XYZ file of C-alpha atoms in Angstrom:
559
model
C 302.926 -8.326 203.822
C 303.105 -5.925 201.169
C 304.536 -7.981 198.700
C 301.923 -10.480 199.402
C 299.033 -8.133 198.923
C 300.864 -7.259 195.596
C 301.476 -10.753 194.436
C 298.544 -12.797 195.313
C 296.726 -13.442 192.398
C 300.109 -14.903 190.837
C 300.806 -16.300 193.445
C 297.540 -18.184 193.939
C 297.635 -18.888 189.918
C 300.900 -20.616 190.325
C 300.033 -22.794 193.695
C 297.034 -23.907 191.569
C 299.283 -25.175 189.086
C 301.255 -26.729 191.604
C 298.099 -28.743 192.750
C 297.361 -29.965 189.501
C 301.031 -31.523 189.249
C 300.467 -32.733 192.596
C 298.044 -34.687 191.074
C 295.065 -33.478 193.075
C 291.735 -33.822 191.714
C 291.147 -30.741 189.283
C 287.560 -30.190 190.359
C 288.865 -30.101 193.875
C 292.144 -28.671 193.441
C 290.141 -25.401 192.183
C 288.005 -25.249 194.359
C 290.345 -25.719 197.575
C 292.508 -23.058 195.850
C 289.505 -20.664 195.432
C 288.270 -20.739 199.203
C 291.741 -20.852 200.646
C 292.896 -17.143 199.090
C 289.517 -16.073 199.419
C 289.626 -16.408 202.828
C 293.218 -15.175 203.035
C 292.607 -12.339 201.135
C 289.931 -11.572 203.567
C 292.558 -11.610 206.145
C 294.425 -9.099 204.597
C 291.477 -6.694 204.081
C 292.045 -7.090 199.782
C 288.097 -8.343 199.808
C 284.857 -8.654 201.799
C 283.342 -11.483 203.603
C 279.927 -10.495 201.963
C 281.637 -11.525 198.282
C 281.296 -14.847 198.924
C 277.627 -14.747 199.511
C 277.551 -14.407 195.451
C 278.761 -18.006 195.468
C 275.789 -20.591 195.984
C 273.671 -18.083 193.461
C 276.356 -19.237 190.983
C 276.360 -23.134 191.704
C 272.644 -22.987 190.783
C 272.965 -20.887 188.185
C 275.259 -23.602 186.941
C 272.830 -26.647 187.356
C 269.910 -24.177 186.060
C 272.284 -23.946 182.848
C 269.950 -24.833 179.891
C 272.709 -24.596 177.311
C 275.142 -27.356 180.103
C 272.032 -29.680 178.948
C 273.585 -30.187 175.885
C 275.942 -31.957 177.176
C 274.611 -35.106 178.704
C 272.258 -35.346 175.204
C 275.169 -35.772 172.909
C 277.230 -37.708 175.151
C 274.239 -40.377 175.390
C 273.511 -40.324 171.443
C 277.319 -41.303 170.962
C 277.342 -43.655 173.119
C 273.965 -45.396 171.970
C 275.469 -45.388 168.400
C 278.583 -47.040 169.960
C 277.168 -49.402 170.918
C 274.682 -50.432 168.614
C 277.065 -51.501 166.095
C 277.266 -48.567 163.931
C 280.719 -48.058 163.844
C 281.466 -51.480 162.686
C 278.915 -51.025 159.865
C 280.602 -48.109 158.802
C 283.974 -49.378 158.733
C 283.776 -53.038 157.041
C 281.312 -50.866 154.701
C 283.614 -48.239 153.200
C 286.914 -50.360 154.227
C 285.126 -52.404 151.605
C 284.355 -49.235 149.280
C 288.064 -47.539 149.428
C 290.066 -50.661 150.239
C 290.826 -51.934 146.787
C 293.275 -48.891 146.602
C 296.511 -48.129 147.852
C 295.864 -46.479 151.394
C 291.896 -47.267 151.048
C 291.817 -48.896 154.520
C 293.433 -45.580 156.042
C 290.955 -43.308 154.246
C 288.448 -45.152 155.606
C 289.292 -44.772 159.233
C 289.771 -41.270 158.638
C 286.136 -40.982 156.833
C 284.315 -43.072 159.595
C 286.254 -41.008 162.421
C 284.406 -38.019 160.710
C 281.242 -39.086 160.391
C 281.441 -40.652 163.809
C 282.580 -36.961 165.052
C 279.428 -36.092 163.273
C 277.098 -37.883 165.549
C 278.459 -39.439 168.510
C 280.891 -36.212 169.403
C 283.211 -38.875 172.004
C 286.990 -39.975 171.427
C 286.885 -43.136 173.289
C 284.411 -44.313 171.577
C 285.641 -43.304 167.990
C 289.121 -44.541 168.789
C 288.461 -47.632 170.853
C 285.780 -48.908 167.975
C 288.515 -48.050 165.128
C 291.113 -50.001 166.951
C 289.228 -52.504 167.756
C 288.057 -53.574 164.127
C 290.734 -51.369 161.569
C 293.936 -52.268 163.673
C 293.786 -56.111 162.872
C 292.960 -55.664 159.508
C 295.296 -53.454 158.489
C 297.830 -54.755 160.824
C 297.184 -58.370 158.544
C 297.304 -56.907 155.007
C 300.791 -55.338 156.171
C 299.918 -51.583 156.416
C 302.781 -49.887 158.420
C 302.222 -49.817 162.239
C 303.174 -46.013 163.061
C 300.800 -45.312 159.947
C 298.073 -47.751 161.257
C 297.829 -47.080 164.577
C 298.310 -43.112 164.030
C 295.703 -42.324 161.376
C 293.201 -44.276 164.047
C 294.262 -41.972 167.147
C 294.094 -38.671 165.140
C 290.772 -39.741 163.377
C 289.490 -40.444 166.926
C 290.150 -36.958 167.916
C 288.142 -35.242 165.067
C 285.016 -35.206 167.127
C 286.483 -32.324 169.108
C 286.296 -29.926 166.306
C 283.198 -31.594 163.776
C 280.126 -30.688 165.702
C 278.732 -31.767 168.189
C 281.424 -31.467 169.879
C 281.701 -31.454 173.455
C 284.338 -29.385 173.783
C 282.836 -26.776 171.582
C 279.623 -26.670 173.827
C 281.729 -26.146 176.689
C 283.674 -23.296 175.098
C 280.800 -21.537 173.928
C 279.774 -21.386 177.442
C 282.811 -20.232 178.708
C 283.256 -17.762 176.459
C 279.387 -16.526 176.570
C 278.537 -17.085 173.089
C 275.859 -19.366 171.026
C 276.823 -22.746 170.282
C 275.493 -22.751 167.206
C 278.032 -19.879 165.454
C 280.706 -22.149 167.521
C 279.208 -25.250 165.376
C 279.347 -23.035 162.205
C 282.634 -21.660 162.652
C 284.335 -25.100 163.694
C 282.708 -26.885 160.463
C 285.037 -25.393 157.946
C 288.047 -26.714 159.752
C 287.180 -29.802 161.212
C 285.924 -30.567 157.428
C 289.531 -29.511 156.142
C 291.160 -31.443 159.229
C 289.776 -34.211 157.863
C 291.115 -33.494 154.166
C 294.873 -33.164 155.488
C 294.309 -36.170 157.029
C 293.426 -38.080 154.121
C 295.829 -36.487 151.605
C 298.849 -37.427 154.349
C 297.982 -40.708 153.729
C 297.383 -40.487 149.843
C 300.767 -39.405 150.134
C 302.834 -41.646 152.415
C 300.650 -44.273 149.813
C 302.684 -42.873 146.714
C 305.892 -42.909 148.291
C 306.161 -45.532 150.205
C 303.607 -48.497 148.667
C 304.589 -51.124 151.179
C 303.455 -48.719 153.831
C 299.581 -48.690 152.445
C 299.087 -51.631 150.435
C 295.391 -52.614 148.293
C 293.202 -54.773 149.872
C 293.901 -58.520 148.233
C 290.957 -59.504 146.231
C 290.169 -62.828 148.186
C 289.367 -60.217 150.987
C 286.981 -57.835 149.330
C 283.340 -59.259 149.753
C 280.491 -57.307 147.760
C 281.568 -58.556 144.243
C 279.566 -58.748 141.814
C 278.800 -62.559 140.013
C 280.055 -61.457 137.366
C 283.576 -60.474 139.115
C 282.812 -56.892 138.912
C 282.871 -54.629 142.208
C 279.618 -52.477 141.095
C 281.008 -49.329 141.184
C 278.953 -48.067 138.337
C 275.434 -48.919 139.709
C 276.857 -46.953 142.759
C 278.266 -44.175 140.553
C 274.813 -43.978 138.865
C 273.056 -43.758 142.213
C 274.855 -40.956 143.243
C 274.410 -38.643 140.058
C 270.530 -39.714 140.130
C 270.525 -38.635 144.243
C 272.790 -35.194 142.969
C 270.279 -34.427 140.090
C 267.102 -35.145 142.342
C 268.631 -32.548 144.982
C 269.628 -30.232 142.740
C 266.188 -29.652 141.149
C 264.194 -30.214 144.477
C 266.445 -27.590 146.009
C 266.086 -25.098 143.250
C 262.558 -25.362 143.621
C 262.562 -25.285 147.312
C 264.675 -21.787 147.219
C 263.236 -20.285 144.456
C 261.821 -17.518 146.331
C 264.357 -17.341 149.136
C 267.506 -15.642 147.794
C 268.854 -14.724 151.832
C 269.253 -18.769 152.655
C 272.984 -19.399 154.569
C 275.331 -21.112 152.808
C 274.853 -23.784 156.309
C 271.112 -24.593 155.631
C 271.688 -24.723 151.362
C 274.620 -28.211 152.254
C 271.598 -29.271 155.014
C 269.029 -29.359 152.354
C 271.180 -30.722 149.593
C 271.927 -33.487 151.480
C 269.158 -34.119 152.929
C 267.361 -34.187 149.587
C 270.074 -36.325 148.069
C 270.157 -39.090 150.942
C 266.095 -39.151 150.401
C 266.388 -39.847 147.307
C 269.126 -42.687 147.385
C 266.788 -44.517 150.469
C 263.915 -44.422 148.097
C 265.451 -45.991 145.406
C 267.065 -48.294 147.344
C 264.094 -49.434 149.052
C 262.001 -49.735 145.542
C 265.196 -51.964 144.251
C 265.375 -54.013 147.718
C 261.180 -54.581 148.115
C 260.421 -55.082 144.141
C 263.925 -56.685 143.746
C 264.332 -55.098 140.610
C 268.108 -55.894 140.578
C 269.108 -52.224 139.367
C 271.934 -51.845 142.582
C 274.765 -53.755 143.003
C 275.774 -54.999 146.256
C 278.110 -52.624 147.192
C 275.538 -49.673 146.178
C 272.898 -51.048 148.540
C 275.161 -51.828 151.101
C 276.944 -48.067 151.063
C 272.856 -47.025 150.890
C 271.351 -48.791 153.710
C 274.563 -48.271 156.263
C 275.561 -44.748 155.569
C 271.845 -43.109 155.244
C 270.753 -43.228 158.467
C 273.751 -41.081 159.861
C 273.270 -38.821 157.705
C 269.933 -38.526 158.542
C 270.734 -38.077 162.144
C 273.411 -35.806 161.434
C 270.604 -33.504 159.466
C 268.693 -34.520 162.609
C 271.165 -32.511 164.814
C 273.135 -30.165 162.876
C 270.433 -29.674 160.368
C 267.597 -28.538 162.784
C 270.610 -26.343 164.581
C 271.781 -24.501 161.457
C 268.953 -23.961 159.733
C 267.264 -22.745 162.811
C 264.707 -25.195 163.823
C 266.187 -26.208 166.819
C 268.700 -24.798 169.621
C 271.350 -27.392 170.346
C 270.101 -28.532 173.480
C 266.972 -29.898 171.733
C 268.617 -30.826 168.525
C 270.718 -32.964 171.026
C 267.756 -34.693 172.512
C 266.317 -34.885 169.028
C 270.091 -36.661 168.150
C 269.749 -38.599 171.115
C 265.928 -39.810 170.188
C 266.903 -41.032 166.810
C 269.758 -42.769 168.274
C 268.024 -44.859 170.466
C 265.141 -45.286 167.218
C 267.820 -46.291 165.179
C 269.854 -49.201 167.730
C 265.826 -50.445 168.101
C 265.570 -50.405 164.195
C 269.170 -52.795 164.316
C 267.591 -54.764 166.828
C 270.004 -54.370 169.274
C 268.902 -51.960 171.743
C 268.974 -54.157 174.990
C 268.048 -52.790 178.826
C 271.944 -53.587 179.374
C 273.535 -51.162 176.808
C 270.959 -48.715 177.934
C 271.777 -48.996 181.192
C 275.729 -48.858 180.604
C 275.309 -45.978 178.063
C 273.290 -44.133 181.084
C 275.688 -45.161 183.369
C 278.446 -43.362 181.784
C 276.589 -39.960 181.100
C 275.913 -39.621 184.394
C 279.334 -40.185 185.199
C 280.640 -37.576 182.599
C 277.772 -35.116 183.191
C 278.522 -35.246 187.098
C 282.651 -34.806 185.764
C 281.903 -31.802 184.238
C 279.463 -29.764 186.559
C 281.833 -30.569 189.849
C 284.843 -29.284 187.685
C 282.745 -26.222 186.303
C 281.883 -25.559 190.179
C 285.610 -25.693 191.142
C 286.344 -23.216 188.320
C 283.252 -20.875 189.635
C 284.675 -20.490 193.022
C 288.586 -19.936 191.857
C 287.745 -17.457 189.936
C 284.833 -15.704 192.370
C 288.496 -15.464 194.488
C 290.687 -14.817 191.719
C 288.898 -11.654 190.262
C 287.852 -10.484 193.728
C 291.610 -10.076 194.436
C 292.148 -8.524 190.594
C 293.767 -11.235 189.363
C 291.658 -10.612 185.723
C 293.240 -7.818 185.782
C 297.003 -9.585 186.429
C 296.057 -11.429 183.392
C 295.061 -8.488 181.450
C 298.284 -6.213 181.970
C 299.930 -9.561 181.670
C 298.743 -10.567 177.940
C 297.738 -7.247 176.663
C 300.863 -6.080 177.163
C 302.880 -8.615 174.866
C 304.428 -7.525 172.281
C 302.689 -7.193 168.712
C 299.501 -6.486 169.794
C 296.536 -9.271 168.959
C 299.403 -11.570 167.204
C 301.620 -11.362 169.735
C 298.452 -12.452 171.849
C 297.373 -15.229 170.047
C 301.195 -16.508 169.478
C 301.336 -16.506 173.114
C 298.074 -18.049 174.080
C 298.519 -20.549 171.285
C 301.832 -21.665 172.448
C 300.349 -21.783 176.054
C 297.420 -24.082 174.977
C 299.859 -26.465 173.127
C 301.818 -26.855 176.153
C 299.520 -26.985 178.706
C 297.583 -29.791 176.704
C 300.314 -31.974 177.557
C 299.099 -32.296 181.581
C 295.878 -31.122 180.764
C 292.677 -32.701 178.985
C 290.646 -30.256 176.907
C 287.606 -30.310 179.732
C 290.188 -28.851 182.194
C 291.675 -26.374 180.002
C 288.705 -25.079 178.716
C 287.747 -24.839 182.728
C 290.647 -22.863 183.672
C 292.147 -20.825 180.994
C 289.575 -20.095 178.808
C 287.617 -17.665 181.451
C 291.245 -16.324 181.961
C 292.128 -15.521 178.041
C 288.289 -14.990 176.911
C 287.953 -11.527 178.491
C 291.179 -10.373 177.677
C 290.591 -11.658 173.662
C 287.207 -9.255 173.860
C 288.712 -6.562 175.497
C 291.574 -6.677 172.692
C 288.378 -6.483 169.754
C 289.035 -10.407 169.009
C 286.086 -12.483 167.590
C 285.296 -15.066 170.248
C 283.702 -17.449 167.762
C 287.149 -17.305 166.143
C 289.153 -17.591 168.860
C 286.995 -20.290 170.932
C 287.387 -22.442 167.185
C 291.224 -21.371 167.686
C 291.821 -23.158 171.085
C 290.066 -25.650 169.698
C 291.993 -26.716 167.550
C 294.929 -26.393 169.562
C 293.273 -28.336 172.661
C 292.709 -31.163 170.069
C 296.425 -32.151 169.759
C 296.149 -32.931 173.829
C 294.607 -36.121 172.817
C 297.450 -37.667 170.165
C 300.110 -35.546 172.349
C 302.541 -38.310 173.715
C 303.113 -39.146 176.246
C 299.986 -37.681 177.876
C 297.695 -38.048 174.946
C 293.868 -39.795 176.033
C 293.512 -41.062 172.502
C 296.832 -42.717 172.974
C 295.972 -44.566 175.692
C 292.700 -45.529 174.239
C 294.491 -46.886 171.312
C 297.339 -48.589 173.740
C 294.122 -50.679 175.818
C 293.134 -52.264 172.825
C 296.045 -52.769 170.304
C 297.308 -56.130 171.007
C 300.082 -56.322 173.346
C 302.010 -59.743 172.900
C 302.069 -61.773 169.379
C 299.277 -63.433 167.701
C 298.155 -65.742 165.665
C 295.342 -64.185 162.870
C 292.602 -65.677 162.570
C 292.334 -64.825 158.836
C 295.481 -65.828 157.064
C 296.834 -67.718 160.159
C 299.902 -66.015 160.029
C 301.686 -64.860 163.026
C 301.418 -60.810 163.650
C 303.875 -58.946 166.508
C 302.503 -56.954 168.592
C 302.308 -53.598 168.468
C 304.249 -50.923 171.147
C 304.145 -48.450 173.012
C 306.527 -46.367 171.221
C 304.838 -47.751 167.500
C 302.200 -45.662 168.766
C 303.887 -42.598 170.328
C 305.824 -42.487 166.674
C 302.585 -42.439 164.799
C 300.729 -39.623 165.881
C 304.110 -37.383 165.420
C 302.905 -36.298 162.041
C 299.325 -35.720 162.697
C 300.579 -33.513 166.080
C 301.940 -31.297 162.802
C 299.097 -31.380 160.388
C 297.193 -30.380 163.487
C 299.821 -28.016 164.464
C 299.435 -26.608 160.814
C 295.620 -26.078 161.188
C 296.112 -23.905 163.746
C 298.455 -21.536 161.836
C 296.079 -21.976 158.908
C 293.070 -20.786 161.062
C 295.217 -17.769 162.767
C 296.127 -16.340 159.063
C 292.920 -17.244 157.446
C 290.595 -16.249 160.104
C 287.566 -16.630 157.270
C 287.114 -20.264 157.820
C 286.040 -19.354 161.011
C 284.166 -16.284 160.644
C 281.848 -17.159 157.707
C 279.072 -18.170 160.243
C 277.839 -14.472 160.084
C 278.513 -13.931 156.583
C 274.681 -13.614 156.687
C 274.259 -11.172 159.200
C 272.370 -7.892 158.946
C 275.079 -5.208 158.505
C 273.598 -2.293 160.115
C 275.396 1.932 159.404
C 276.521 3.749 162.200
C 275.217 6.665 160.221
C 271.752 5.543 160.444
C 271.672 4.652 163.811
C 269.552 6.567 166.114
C 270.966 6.358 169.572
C 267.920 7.787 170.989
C 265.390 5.206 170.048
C 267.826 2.578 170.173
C 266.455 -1.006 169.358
C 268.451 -3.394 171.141
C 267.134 -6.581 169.607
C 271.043 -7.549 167.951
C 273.500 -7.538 169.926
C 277.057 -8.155 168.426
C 279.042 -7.599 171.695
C 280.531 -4.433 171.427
C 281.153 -5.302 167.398
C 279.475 -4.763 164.233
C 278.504 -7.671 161.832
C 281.897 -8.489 160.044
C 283.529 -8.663 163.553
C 285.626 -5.464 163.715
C 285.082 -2.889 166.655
C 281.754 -0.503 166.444
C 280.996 1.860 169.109
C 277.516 2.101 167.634
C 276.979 -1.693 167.371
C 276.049 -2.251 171.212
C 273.064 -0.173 170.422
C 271.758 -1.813 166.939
């Protein structure tokens, strides 16, 4: 009995992993585990029956959540855009832009998986919409499978670190801090995610040609009549839209000299894309013939996201908004935008509702789960278990965040990144602020790291996205007629080996350089101990128990 009453919180932490093998329902597997040593613990005296009367305050103080709102906003902008054609815009678009060059199609994927992180924030629909309309065409210009189908499941997965993401709303919450330093601090690296990407396949491009060949010229479409693509009526469109923004932001900040570095790119490009619409209207109404095709077509298809991206981020970062109603704004404009294409029908509103509902109901019953295991877990000390546990490593925070780093990596192979951040993250967050980490910095960390559960094989969602609509016998093209195998199961698995390590590598990169991260209070007011009166304290900034660059301040909890 002793032992027991000694034991139980790891012993409850490991039966809970034992359910989740099982294959039990995670929602309910936490929540079984949570009343069944609650009530044992009762049993043996270790807590009071009048703990658990703190539990139905805490279910409606989850569904009286404001910031959970987010959630079901986003998730219904993406998958408005999704289905509204967007995504295919995008791709034949700047397929047609970057193709003519060796790797072009690739870069492409990787630039439309960013910009559809950017505002639909969901990896199904990112991957399934890339592999539905890249696959086949670089599968028929003979672009290396493992390349092909692995640049589309790791550009898929960018929307869990580019804001909006889900999984960075969630974490926020979890870890009790504002989603919009979380977007701040994730942009940086989801942004240089995204450059890896590309300069992987730049590089398997130069040293292996056959593995990334040019599109043919029979298949490139906006040329010019007289044979030219009209890159320079593009290139002249963009240093008009740079010059406008320029000047109309050095105007517009001419008397600000405190403005984040955040709301300076907002209003830069902002100003920019204005300017590029305008003249591309004036050519298009007055048909003045100053664009080529390709410049209008770039124009017209990738303005508006941008526009709804300024919609959402913009209003967020340069403090308009909070992200719950910069998500409704996002999810507003999306539904303006599919009515503007023409192709917002009762049907895809009702499937696109449909599925919120169904992933809005996923994560409140798993957040409830996680509310009552851990009601039982710390009632019987188990925080404290995982304290002494992890604070006791050795090398201090590094030793820490080696360990919880290597946890998260492993874990993500049973695990999807709703789950994890459900279960371990109100585990490791405490213990990270006792031990004076950032949690902006380390909520972007396991991030990062939860991202590689989706291209992890043989586990990975993204995988299995990509597996349900590569084809899965031989084919004829419908293009060149030629006959193209189909692509495996293992084709795939192979493939997103080398993003897994560019990933893997981004996590390193954001342990040593924890700047990328932490430049989302760059502007903060830096306030001296040695001015601080503690007996008129003003407790209008709080900075957790830290001062503004992040390191421990006793006299920061009472600036």
């Amino acid at each position: 009995m002793m032992f027991l009453v000694e034991n139980l919180a790891p012993i409850m932490f490991f039966n809970l992993v034992v359910f989740l093998l099982l294959g039990f329902p995670v929602a309910f597997g936490l929540a079984a585990i949570g009343i069944l040593y609650g009530l044992l613990a009762v049993e043996l005296g270790m807590i009071q029956p009048a703990l658990f009367q703190a539990l139905p305050q805490r279910v409606f103080g989850i569904v009286a959540n404001d910031t959970l709102l987010a959630v079901p906003f986003f998730t219904l902008m993406g998958l408005i855009l999704e289905r509204s054609g967007m995504a295919e815009d995008l791709l034949e678009t700047i397929g047609q832009l970057f193709g003519p060059i060796r790797g072009g199609l690739a870069i492409a994927v990787v630039l439309v998986g960013a910009m559809l992180a950017a505002t639909t924030g969901v990896v199904s629909a990112s991957v399934i919409s890339m592999g539905l309309i890249s696959l086949p065409i670089m599968l028929r210009y003979g672009y290396d499978r493992r390349l092909a189908t692995g640049v589309i499941a790791a550009s898929g997965t960018l929307s869990q670190i580019i804001p909006p993401s889900l999984v960075l709303i969630i974490l926020a919450d979890q870890l009790g801090r504002s989603i919009g330093d979380m977007y701040r601090g994730a942009m940086l690296p989801g942004l240089l995610l995204t450059g890896a990407y590309i300069a992987y396949v730049i590089i398997v491009s130069l040293l292996k040609p056959s593995a990334a060949p040019a599109l043919p010229p029979e298949a490139r479409v906006y040329v010019e009549p007289n044979g030219r693509r009209g890159l320079r009526s593009l290139s002249v469109l963009v240093l008009l839209s740079a010059a406008a923004a320029y000047f109309a932001t050095q105007h517009y900040f001419a008397d600000r000299t405190d403005v984040p570095f955040d709301e300076k790119v907002v209003i830069v490009l902002l100003a920019g894309g204005l300017t590029a619409w305008v003249i591309a209207l004036l050519n298009k109404g007055l048909k003045l013939g100053w664009l080529s095709q390709i410049a209008e077509r770039v124009t017209f298809v990738m303005i508006p996201p941008l526009f709804l991206i300024f919609l959402v981020l913009g209003t967020i970062f340069i403090g308009l908004a909070t992200p719950t109603e910069g998500g409704a704004m996002g999810a507003v404009g999306a539904l303006l935008m599919a009515l503007a294409r023409r192709r917002l029908t009762l049907k895809l509103l009702k499937q696109a509702m449909e599925t919120t509902t169904r992933l809005s109901c996923f994560v409140v019953f798993i957040l409830v789960g996680s509310t009552i295991f851990s009601l039982s877990f710390r009632g019987i000390n188990g925080d404290l278990w995982v304290e002494h546990l992890l604070a006791g490593l050795p090398g201090g925070q590094w030793g820490f965040l080696i360990v919880v780093s290597v946890l998260t990596f492993v874990l993500a192979f049973f695990l999807d990144f709703f789950e994890l951040a459900f279960i371990i993250v109100p585990l490791l967050g405490p213990v990270a602020d006792k031990m004076g980490i950032d949690l902006i910095w380390f909520g972007v960390l396991l991030a990062v790291n939860m991202q590689t559960s989706f291209v992890h094989p043989p586990f990975g969602f993204a995988l299995f996205y990509l597996r349900s609509v590569a084809p899965k016998s031989d084919y004829i093209d419908r293009v060149t007629g030629q006959r193209v195998a189909k692509v495996t199961t293992g084709e795939i698995y192979w493939g997103s080996i080398p993003f897994i390590v560019i990933q893997l590598l981004m996590v390193a990169a954001v342990l040593v350089f924890p700047g990328m991260v932490t430049h989302y209070k760059s502007n903060a007011p830096v306030q001296d101990a040695a001015t601080v009166d503690l007996q008129g304290a003003n407790y209008g900034t709080d900075y957790g128990g830290y001062n503004a660059e992040g390191t421990p301040d006793a006299a920061a909890a009472f600036q």
